[in-house]
CSV table of C-alpha atoms in Angstrom, one decimal:
chain,number,residue,atom,x,y,z
A,1,MET,CA,0.0,0.0,0.0
A,2,PHE,CA,1.2,3.5,-0.8
A,3,ARG,CA,1.1,5.9,2.1
A,4,GLN,CA,0.5,8.9,-0.1
A,5,PRO,CA,-0.8,7.7,-3.5
A,6,ILE,CA,-0.7,10.0,-6.4
A,7,LEU,CA,-4.1,10.9,-7.9
A,8,LEU,CA,-4.1,10.6,-11.6
A,9,ASN,CA,-6.6,12.7,-13.5
A,10,GLY,CA,-8.9,10.7,-15.8
A,11,TRP,CA,-7.9,7.3,-14.4
A,12,VAL,CA,-10.7,5.0,-13.2
A,13,ASN,CA,-10.1,2.0,-11.0
A,14,GLY,CA,-11.9,-0.9,-12.7
A,15,ASN,CA,-11.6,-3.1,-9.6
A,16,LEU,CA,-14.3,-0.9,-7.9
A,17,TYR,CA,-17.0,-2.0,-10.5
A,18,VAL,CA,-18.9,-5.2,-11.0
A,19,PRO,CA,-17.7,-7.1,-14.2
A,20,THR,CA,-20.1,-7.0,-17.1
A,21,ASN,CA,-21.9,-10.1,-18.4
A,22,GLU,CA,-21.9,-8.9,-22.0
A,23,VAL,CA,-20.3,-11.1,-24.7
A,24,ILE,CA,-18.6,-9.9,-27.9
A,25,GLY,CA,-18.9,-12.2,-30.9
A,26,ILE,CA,-21.4,-15.2,-30.6
A,27,LEU,CA,-24.2,-13.8,-28.3
A,28,PRO,CA,-26.2,-16.2,-26.1
A,29,ILE,CA,-29.9,-16.5,-26.9
A,30,PRO,CA,-31.9,-14.9,-24.1
A,31,SER,CA,-34.0,-17.4,-22.1
A,32,ASP,CA,-37.4,-15.8,-22.9
A,33,ILE,CA,-36.7,-15.9,-26.7
A,34,ARG,CA,-35.4,-19.5,-26.4
A,35,GLU,CA,-38.5,-20.7,-24.6
A,36,HIS,CA,-40.8,-18.7,-26.9
A,37,SER,CA,-39.2,-20.3,-30.0
A,38,ALA,CA,-39.4,-23.8,-28.6
A,39,MET,CA,-35.6,-24.2,-28.3
A,40,ALA,CA,-34.0,-26.6,-25.8
A,41,SER,CA,-31.1,-25.5,-23.6
A,42,TYR,CA,-27.6,-26.7,-24.2
A,43,VAL,CA,-26.5,-29.9,-22.6
A,44,HIS,CA,-22.8,-30.6,-22.7
A,45,ALA,CA,-23.1,-34.4,-22.5
A,46,THR,CA,-25.2,-34.7,-25.6
A,47,GLY,CA,-24.4,-31.5,-27.5
A,48,SER,CA,-20.6,-31.6,-27.5
A,49,LYS,CA,-20.5,-34.3,-30.2
A,50,GLN,CA,-22.8,-32.6,-32.7
A,51,LYS,CA,-21.9,-30.3,-35.6
A,52,TYR,CA,-21.2,-26.7,-34.7
A,53,SER,CA,-21.1,-27.7,-31.0
A,54,PHE,CA,-19.0,-24.6,-30.0
A,55,ILE,CA,-21.6,-22.2,-31.5
A,56,ALA,CA,-24.4,-24.1,-29.7
A,57,SER,CA,-22.5,-23.9,-26.4
A,58,MET,CA,-21.9,-20.2,-26.8
A,59,GLN,CA,-25.6,-19.6,-27.7
A,60,GLY,CA,-26.8,-21.8,-24.9
A,61,THR,CA,-29.1,-23.9,-27.1
A,62,ARG,CA,-29.3,-27.6,-27.8
A,63,LYS,CA,-28.6,-27.0,-31.5
A,64,PRO,CA,-26.9,-23.9,-33.0
A,65,VAL,CA,-29.1,-21.1,-34.2
A,66,LEU,CA,-28.1,-20.5,-37.9
A,67,PRO,CA,-29.7,-19.0,-41.0
A,68,VAL,CA,-31.1,-21.3,-43.7
A,69,HIS,CA,-27.9,-22.4,-45.4
A,70,THR,CA,-28.1,-26.2,-46.2
A,71,THR,CA,-29.9,-28.1,-49.0
A,72,ALA,CA,-31.8,-30.1,-46.4
A,73,GLU,CA,-33.1,-26.9,-44.8
A,74,GLU,CA,-34.2,-25.4,-48.1
A,75,GLN,CA,-36.1,-28.6,-49.0
A,76,PHE,CA,-37.7,-28.7,-45.6
A,77,PHE,CA,-38.8,-25.1,-45.9
A,78,HIS,CA,-40.4,-25.7,-49.2
A,79,SER,CA,-42.3,-28.8,-47.8
A,80,LEU,CA,-43.5,-26.7,-44.9
A,81,MET,CA,-44.7,-24.0,-47.3
A,82,GLU,CA,-46.8,-26.6,-49.1
A,83,ASN,CA,-48.1,-28.7,-46.2
A,84,ASP,CA,-48.0,-26.8,-42.9
A,85,PRO,CA,-50.8,-24.3,-42.3
A,86,SER,CA,-48.7,-22.0,-40.1
A,87,PHE,CA,-46.3,-21.4,-43.0
A,88,SER,CA,-49.0,-21.1,-45.7
A,89,PRO,CA,-52.2,-19.8,-44.3
A,90,ARG,CA,-55.2,-19.1,-46.6
A,91,SER,CA,-54.4,-15.4,-46.6
A,92,GLY,CA,-51.6,-13.2,-45.6
A,93,GLU,CA,-48.1,-13.9,-44.3
A,94,PRO,CA,-47.1,-17.0,-42.3
A,95,HIS,CA,-47.9,-17.1,-38.6
A,96,TRP,CA,-44.3,-16.6,-37.5
A,97,ASN,CA,-44.8,-17.3,-33.8
A,98,GLU,CA,-46.3,-20.7,-34.6
A,99,ALA,CA,-44.0,-21.3,-37.6
A,100,VAL,CA,-40.8,-21.0,-35.6
A,101,LYS,CA,-42.1,-23.5,-33.0
A,102,VAL,CA,-42.9,-26.0,-35.8
A,103,TRP,CA,-39.5,-25.5,-37.3
A,104,ASN,CA,-37.5,-25.9,-34.1
A,105,SER,CA,-39.5,-28.9,-32.9
A,106,ASN,CA,-38.7,-30.7,-36.1
A,107,ALA,CA,-35.0,-29.6,-35.8
A,108,ASP,CA,-34.7,-31.6,-32.6
A,109,ILE,CA,-35.5,-34.8,-34.3
A,110,LYS,CA,-34.0,-34.3,-37.8
A,111,ASP,CA,-30.3,-34.2,-38.8
A,112,GLY,CA,-29.1,-31.3,-40.9
A,113,ILE,CA,-31.8,-29.0,-39.6
A,114,PHE,CA,-30.8,-26.3,-37.1
A,115,TYR,CA,-32.7,-23.9,-34.9
A,116,LYS,CA,-34.0,-20.7,-36.3
A,117,LEU,CA,-35.2,-17.3,-35.0
A,118,ILE,CA,-38.2,-15.6,-36.5
A,119,GLU,CA,-36.0,-13.0,-38.2
A,120,GLN,CA,-34.0,-15.7,-39.9
A,121,LEU,CA,-37.2,-17.4,-41.2
A,122,LYS,CA,-38.5,-14.0,-42.5
A,123,THR,CA,-35.2,-13.4,-44.3
A,124,TYR,CA,-35.3,-16.7,-46.2
A,125,TYR,CA,-39.1,-16.3,-46.8
A,126,ALA,CA,-38.4,-13.0,-48.7
A,127,LYS,CA,-35.7,-14.8,-50.8
A,128,TRP,CA,-38.1,-17.7,-51.5
A,129,LYS,CA,-40.8,-15.2,-52.6
A,130,ALA,CA,-38.5,-13.5,-55.0
A,131,ARG,CA,-37.6,-16.8,-56.6
A,132,LEU,CA,-41.2,-17.7,-56.8
A,133,HIS,CA,-42.0,-14.4,-58.6
A,134,ILE,CA,-39.3,-15.1,-61.1
A,135,LYS,CA,-40.7,-18.6,-61.9
A,136,GLU,CA,-44.2,-17.1,-62.3
A,137,THR,CA,-43.0,-14.4,-64.7
A,138,LEU,CA,-41.2,-17.0,-66.8
A,139,SER,CA,-44.3,-19.2,-66.9
A,140,LEU,CA,-46.6,-16.3,-67.9
A,141,THR,CA,-44.3,-15.0,-70.6
A,142,ALA,CA,-43.5,-18.5,-72.1
A,143,GLU,CA,-45.6,-17.9,-75.2
A,144,GLN,CA,-44.1,-14.5,-75.9
A,145,ARG,CA,-40.6,-15.7,-75.5
A,146,GLN,CA,-41.1,-18.8,-77.7
A,147,SER,CA,-40.5,-17.0,-81.0
A,148,VAL,CA,-37.3,-15.4,-79.6
A,149,THR,CA,-36.2,-18.8,-78.3
A,150,HIS,CA,-36.7,-20.4,-81.7
A,151,LEU,CA,-34.8,-17.6,-83.4
A,152,ILE,CA,-31.8,-17.9,-81.1
A,153,HIS,CA,-31.7,-21.7,-81.2
A,154,ASP,CA,-32.5,-22.0,-84.9
A,155,GLN,CA,-31.0,-25.2,-86.2
A,156,ARG,CA,-30.6,-23.7,-89.7
A,157,ARG,CA,-27.9,-21.4,-88.4
A,158,SER,CA,-25.6,-24.3,-87.9
A,159,LEU,CA,-25.6,-25.0,-91.6
A,160,LEU,CA,-23.7,-21.7,-92.2
A,161,ALA,CA,-20.9,-22.7,-89.8
A,162,PRO,CA,-17.7,-23.8,-91.5
A,163,THR,CA,-17.1,-27.5,-91.7
A,164,ILE,CA,-14.6,-29.1,-89.4
A,165,ALA,CA,-11.7,-30.9,-91.0
A,166,ALA,CA,-11.5,-34.6,-90.5
A,167,LYS,CA,-7.8,-34.4,-89.8
A,168,PRO,CA,-6.0,-31.5,-88.0
A,169,LEU,CA,-4.4,-29.0,-90.3
A,170,GLN,CA,-0.6,-29.1,-90.6
A,171,LEU,CA,1.6,-26.1,-91.2
A,172,HIS,CA,3.4,-25.8,-94.6
A,173,CYS,CA,6.9,-27.2,-94.3
A,174,VAL,CA,9.5,-25.9,-96.7
A,175,SER,CA,11.8,-28.7,-97.9
A,176,ALA,CA,13.8,-27.0,-100.6
A,177,GLY,CA,15.3,-23.6,-101.6
A,178,PHE,CA,17.5,-23.2,-98.5
A,179,LEU,CA,20.7,-21.3,-98.4
A,180,SER,CA,23.8,-23.4,-98.7
A,181,THR,CA,25.2,-24.2,-95.3
A,182,SER,CA,28.7,-25.2,-96.5
A,183,ASN,CA,29.7,-21.6,-97.1
A,184,LEU,CA,28.6,-20.5,-93.6
A,185,ILE,CA,30.5,-23.3,-91.9
A,186,ASP,CA,33.7,-22.6,-94.0
A,187,LYS,CA,33.5,-18.9,-93.1
A,188,SER,CA,33.0,-19.7,-89.5
A,189,SER,CA,36.0,-22.0,-89.4
A,190,SER,CA,38.3,-19.5,-91.3
A,191,ASN,CA,37.5,-16.6,-88.9
A,192,THR,CA,37.9,-18.6,-85.7
A,193,ALA,CA,41.4,-17.3,-85.0
A,194,GLU,CA,40.3,-13.6,-85.5
A,195,SER,CA,37.2,-13.9,-83.3
A,196,SER,CA,37.1,-12.3,-79.8
A,197,SER,CA,36.6,-14.0,-76.5
A,198,SER,CA,32.9,-13.1,-76.4
A,199,ALA,CA,32.3,-14.6,-79.8
A,200,GLN,CA,34.2,-17.7,-78.8
A,201,MET,CA,32.1,-18.1,-75.6
A,202,PHE,CA,28.9,-17.6,-77.6
A,203,GLU,CA,29.9,-20.2,-80.2
A,204,ALA,CA,30.9,-22.6,-77.4
A,205,SER,CA,27.6,-22.1,-75.7
A,206,ILE,CA,25.4,-22.8,-78.8
A,207,GLY,CA,27.6,-25.7,-80.0
A,208,GLN,CA,28.4,-26.8,-83.5
A,209,PRO,CA,25.2,-27.6,-85.4
A,210,GLN,CA,25.2,-30.9,-87.3
A,211,VAL,CA,24.5,-30.4,-91.0
A,212,GLY,CA,23.6,-33.3,-93.1
A,213,PRO,CA,21.5,-34.3,-96.1
A,214,ASN,CA,18.3,-34.5,-93.9
A,215,ILE,CA,18.5,-31.0,-92.3
A,216,ASP,CA,15.0,-29.6,-91.8
A,217,HIS,CA,13.7,-26.1,-92.0
A,218,ARG,CA,13.9,-25.3,-88.3
A,219,GLN,CA,17.6,-26.4,-88.0
A,220,GLN,CA,18.4,-24.3,-91.1
A,221,ILE,CA,16.9,-21.2,-89.4
A,222,GLU,CA,18.7,-21.9,-86.2
A,223,LEU,CA,22.0,-22.3,-88.1
A,224,VAL,CA,21.6,-19.0,-90.0
A,225,ALA,CA,20.5,-17.1,-86.8
A,226,ARG,CA,23.6,-18.4,-84.8
A,227,GLN,CA,25.9,-17.4,-87.6
A,228,GLN,CA,24.4,-13.9,-87.8
A,229,VAL,CA,24.7,-13.4,-84.1
A,230,ALA,CA,28.3,-14.6,-84.2
A,231,ASP,CA,29.2,-12.2,-87.0
A,232,GLN,CA,27.6,-9.3,-85.1
A,233,LEU,CA,29.6,-10.1,-82.0
A,234,ARG,CA,32.8,-10.4,-84.1
A,235,LYS,CA,32.2,-6.9,-85.6
A,236,ARG,CA,31.6,-5.3,-82.3
A,237,THR,CA,35.0,-6.7,-81.0
A,238,VAL,CA,37.5,-3.9,-80.3
A,239,VAL,CA,40.9,-4.8,-81.5
A,240,ASN,CA,43.6,-3.6,-79.1
A,241,LYS,CA,46.2,-2.0,-81.2
A,242,GLN,CA,49.8,-2.2,-80.0
A,243,ARG,CA,50.8,1.2,-78.5
A,244,LYS,CA,53.9,2.8,-80.0
A,245,ASN,CA,57.0,3.4,-77.9
A,246,ARG,CA,57.1,6.8,-76.3
A,247,THR,CA,59.8,9.1,-77.7
A,248,CYS,CA,61.3,12.4,-76.7
A,249,ARG,CA,59.5,15.3,-78.4
A,250,LYS,CA,62.8,17.1,-78.9
A,251,CYS,CA,65.2,14.5,-80.3
A,252,ALA,CA,62.7,11.8,-81.1
A,253,VAL,CA,64.8,9.1,-79.4
A,254,SER,CA,63.0,6.4,-77.4
A,255,GLU,CA,65.9,5.8,-75.0
A,256,CYS,CA,66.2,9.5,-74.2
A,257,PRO,CA,65.3,10.6,-70.6
A,258,GLY,CA,63.6,13.6,-72.2
A,259,LYS,CA,60.6,11.5,-73.1
A,260,ARG,CA,59.4,12.0,-69.5
A,261,ARG,CA,60.5,15.6,-69.1
A,262,VAL,CA,62.0,17.6,-72.0
A,263,SER,CA,64.5,19.5,-69.6
A,264,ASP,CA,66.3,16.1,-69.1
A,265,CYS,CA,67.1,15.9,-72.8
A,266,LYS,CA,70.8,16.6,-73.6
A,267,ASN,CA,70.5,15.8,-77.3
A,268,PRO,CA,70.2,18.4,-80.1
A,269,CYS,CA,66.8,19.2,-81.6
A,270,ARG,CA,65.7,17.0,-84.5
A,271,ASP,CA,64.5,20.0,-86.4
A,272,CYS,CA,67.0,22.9,-85.8
A,273,GLY,CA,69.9,20.9,-84.3
A,274,LYS,CA,70.3,23.2,-81.3
A,275,VAL,CA,70.7,21.8,-77.8
A,276,GLU,CA,69.0,24.6,-76.1
A,277,CYS,CA,65.8,24.3,-78.3
A,278,PRO,CA,62.8,23.1,-76.3
A,279,GLY,CA,61.7,21.0,-79.3
A,280,ARG,CA,58.2,20.5,-80.6
A,281,ASN,CA,54.9,21.3,-78.9
A,282,SER,CA,53.5,18.1,-77.2
A,283,HIS,CA,50.0,19.1,-78.4
A,284,LYS,CA,51.1,19.7,-82.0
A,285,LEU,CA,53.8,17.1,-82.8
A,286,HIS,CA,53.2,17.4,-86.5
A,287,LEU,CA,54.6,20.9,-86.5
A,288,THR,CA,58.4,21.6,-86.4
A,289,CYS,CA,59.9,23.8,-83.8
A,290,GLN,CA,60.3,26.7,-86.3
A,291,GLU,CA,56.6,26.4,-87.2
A,292,VAL,CA,55.6,26.5,-83.6
A,293,ALA,CA,57.8,29.6,-83.0
A,294,GLY,CA,56.2,31.2,-86.0
A,295,GLU,CA,52.7,30.7,-84.6
A,296,ARG,CA,53.8,32.4,-81.4
């Protein structure tokens, strides 16, 4: 216990209140509605082995309360609309207070039939009535729709349809008039030494096609395509030219130390023959030292 507890504004101590009995999710069916709808209460010994037993235990009923969702329930509803007076009275809507009791009493003894509330029966009744109106409309307009039906399903229209071949059609296969493959292979073998590394890798990956007297059209196309790609790769190959030896711009000797710095050159100029001449301009090596001096 705190001797001097700090009062926090807006904080409510929940321990001072009685816990609520409300349930979020599957709500329990109130006892008065369960008794009025002729539903039995849930018994764990008999209800735990049935279908949807968890829903039934949460709702507190012997069988789960679910909307009409199975084929057996739809057929049972239609039979009640035809035979039971509470579902199909002489006039007006069904007597729902009696109809729900009839339904739930039959649900206790029939498999595949679950408990229902009055609201669930009303919802399915509205759907059943809409389907019934559709069938009535189709029945009343059968004569008017007969001419349109015959026009749509006229058997004479099938006579205009193209005939179906007895055998599946085959594509036209060219067997003559191809390019000669011998020239392509000879050209490929003669240029092997000049091909670059990329072309060699490509040719190695695609392999050497086998050419014979029975070569078909597809193999011919593949051979020509491979040769064209190999030629394109060979044309794109950059040939590394050998770089010339660097020379001195003053004396044009490759062994001269002036090739790094012209002040280190002790030889006479190749143009004027003077030792003190700085030589040619490094940016204009095609001009002599006299022509460079004349431009200045």
